[in-house]
Amino acid sequence: MGQETVYVARQPIFNRTQKVFAYELLFRNDFSNVYAALDGDQATTKVINNSFLIFGIETLTAGKRAFINFTANSLINDIPSLLPQELVAVEILEDVFPDENIVSACKKLKSKGYLIVLDDFIFKPVYEPFIKLADIIKVDFLSTSHQERIDLIERCKQYPIKFLAEKVETHEEFQQALKEGFSYFQGYFFCKPLMMSSKTLPEYKMNHLQILQEIHKPELEFNTIESIIKRDVSLSYKLLKFINSPLFGFRNRISSLRQALTLLGQKEVAKWISIIALKNVADDKPGELILSSLIRARFAESLASGKVLQQKINNAFLMGMFSHIDALLDRPLQEILEEISLDEEIKHALLETRNNRLLLLYKLIKSYEEADWEAHSLYVREIGIKEKDVLQAYRESLSWAHDLLLIS
């Protein structure tokens, strides 16, 4: 049998100011067609191997802490101690019983400096030994009531425990969790718009939205692009900074916009201007939102560059990049897309109004992000792409997006 591949995705965990505190690593380990011969311990060991050795933990979490689920046996066998304590939070699943061996193993890990996290926690007196050791307790926000959450926090107030609300899907839920005293938050609330369509955009956002509207017009010419860039000093500066970065690898320094336009070509310059404009639009949003947009853009571009959509590589990139535009501008997606001169195929994919190959690619990317491995496998088969190529594209996209934000 050939070497099996473990698919690792990640979900951000935010603090109260919507800065990324950590990432939970999500991996495929429970589908019989892939892991028929593996038990939970082997799956845990395999994700560690893939995350820390093959992927590179820096690529996956950019130096943030990684939340990883550990089975009872892996705790008893001290598997977490194979990993650096400053980069790992040990998640104890809800079905792990706090017997003497487990509690002893957790005490040992805590003494070494590992964060101990209780996953999907519901209070029962038998779990008191875990509560005494826990640094963080995760609570499923969807399946618990307001009163249940308040009671749990009150019950644990004698211990120095912080609480993490998971499956927080809207800004209203995020605000509610803040009021209830949660310190950390996990879910897709950060990439959902506040949906105030009548909201007046600040002038700087209007300026960059107008740039996004103009830059993708089909009849656009070099002179027009140059004039668009020149009217915004920060845009000119950042574009030249980008082009002279190691990302492009030009041997000689590029010193003028005209030179940049000539070397890169119209589509590439439009792409980079869009990135800069979107980043400026996102300056009051969680940094993870623009990072996610960039990851999606590169992910889609990489997948399209294979046999999937070779004639639509630029469209794939733009689809990914504009996929969070509603959350960035806090306006309905359809309203924004009516104002921007994107290809109709991109608009149909983002609005999910018409089946096309781009929409299929979009669904594949979202299923990977959400670790919906069953749906992901279906999309992979339907598109006709190798799963190992998806994994490689995801890994490269994470690294590319993080490097890009460092440059900018």
Coordinates of N, CA and C in Angstrom, one line a residue, residues 296 333 337 345-356 359-360 362-363 366 379:
R296 N -7.6 32.1 -0.4 CA -8.5 31.6 -1.4 C -8.1 31.9 -2.8
L333 N -23.6 41.1 -1.0 CA -22.6 40.7 -2.1 C -23.2 41.1 -3.4
L337 N -21.3 43.4 -6.3 CA -20.9 42.8 -7.6 C -21.5 43.5 -8.8
E345 N -19.0 35.1 -15.1 CA -18.8 33.7 -14.5 C -18.3 33.8 -13.1
I346 N -17.5 34.8 -12.8 CA -17.1 35.0 -11.4 C -18.3 35.4 -10.5
K347 N -19.1 36.3 -11.0 CA -20.2 36.8 -10.2 C -21.2 35.6 -10.0
H348 N -21.4 34.8 -11.0 CA -22.3 33.6 -10.8 C -21.8 32.6 -9.8
A349 N -20.5 32.5 -9.8 CA -19.8 31.6 -8.8 C -20.0 32.1 -7.4
L350 N -19.7 33.4 -7.2 CA -19.7 34.0 -5.9 C -21.1 34.0 -5.3
L351 N -22.1 34.3 -6.2 CA -23.5 34.3 -5.8 C -24.1 32.9 -5.8
E352 N -23.4 32.0 -6.3 CA -23.9 30.6 -6.4 C -25.3 30.5 -7.1
T353 N -25.4 31.3 -8.2 CA -26.6 31.4 -9.0 C -26.6 30.6 -10.2
R354 N -25.5 30.1 -10.7 CA -25.5 29.3 -11.9 C -24.3 28.3 -11.8
N355 N -24.6 27.0 -12.1 CA -23.6 26.0 -12.0 C -22.6 26.2 -13.1
N356 N -21.3 26.3 -12.8 CA -20.2 26.3 -13.7 C -19.0 25.8 -13.0
L359 N -17.8 27.7 -10.0 CA -18.6 27.5 -8.8 C -18.2 26.2 -8.1
L360 N -17.9 25.2 -8.9 CA -17.5 23.9 -8.4 C -16.1 24.1 -7.6
Y362 N -15.1 26.8 -6.3 CA -15.4 27.6 -5.1 C -15.9 26.7 -4.0
K363 N -16.8 25.8 -4.3 CA -17.3 24.9 -3.3 C -16.2 23.9 -2.8
K366 N -14.2 26.0 -0.2 CA -14.9 26.2 1.1 C -15.0 24.9 1.9
Y379 N -16.4 16.9 -4.5 CA -16.0 18.0 -5.5 C -14.7 17.6 -6.2

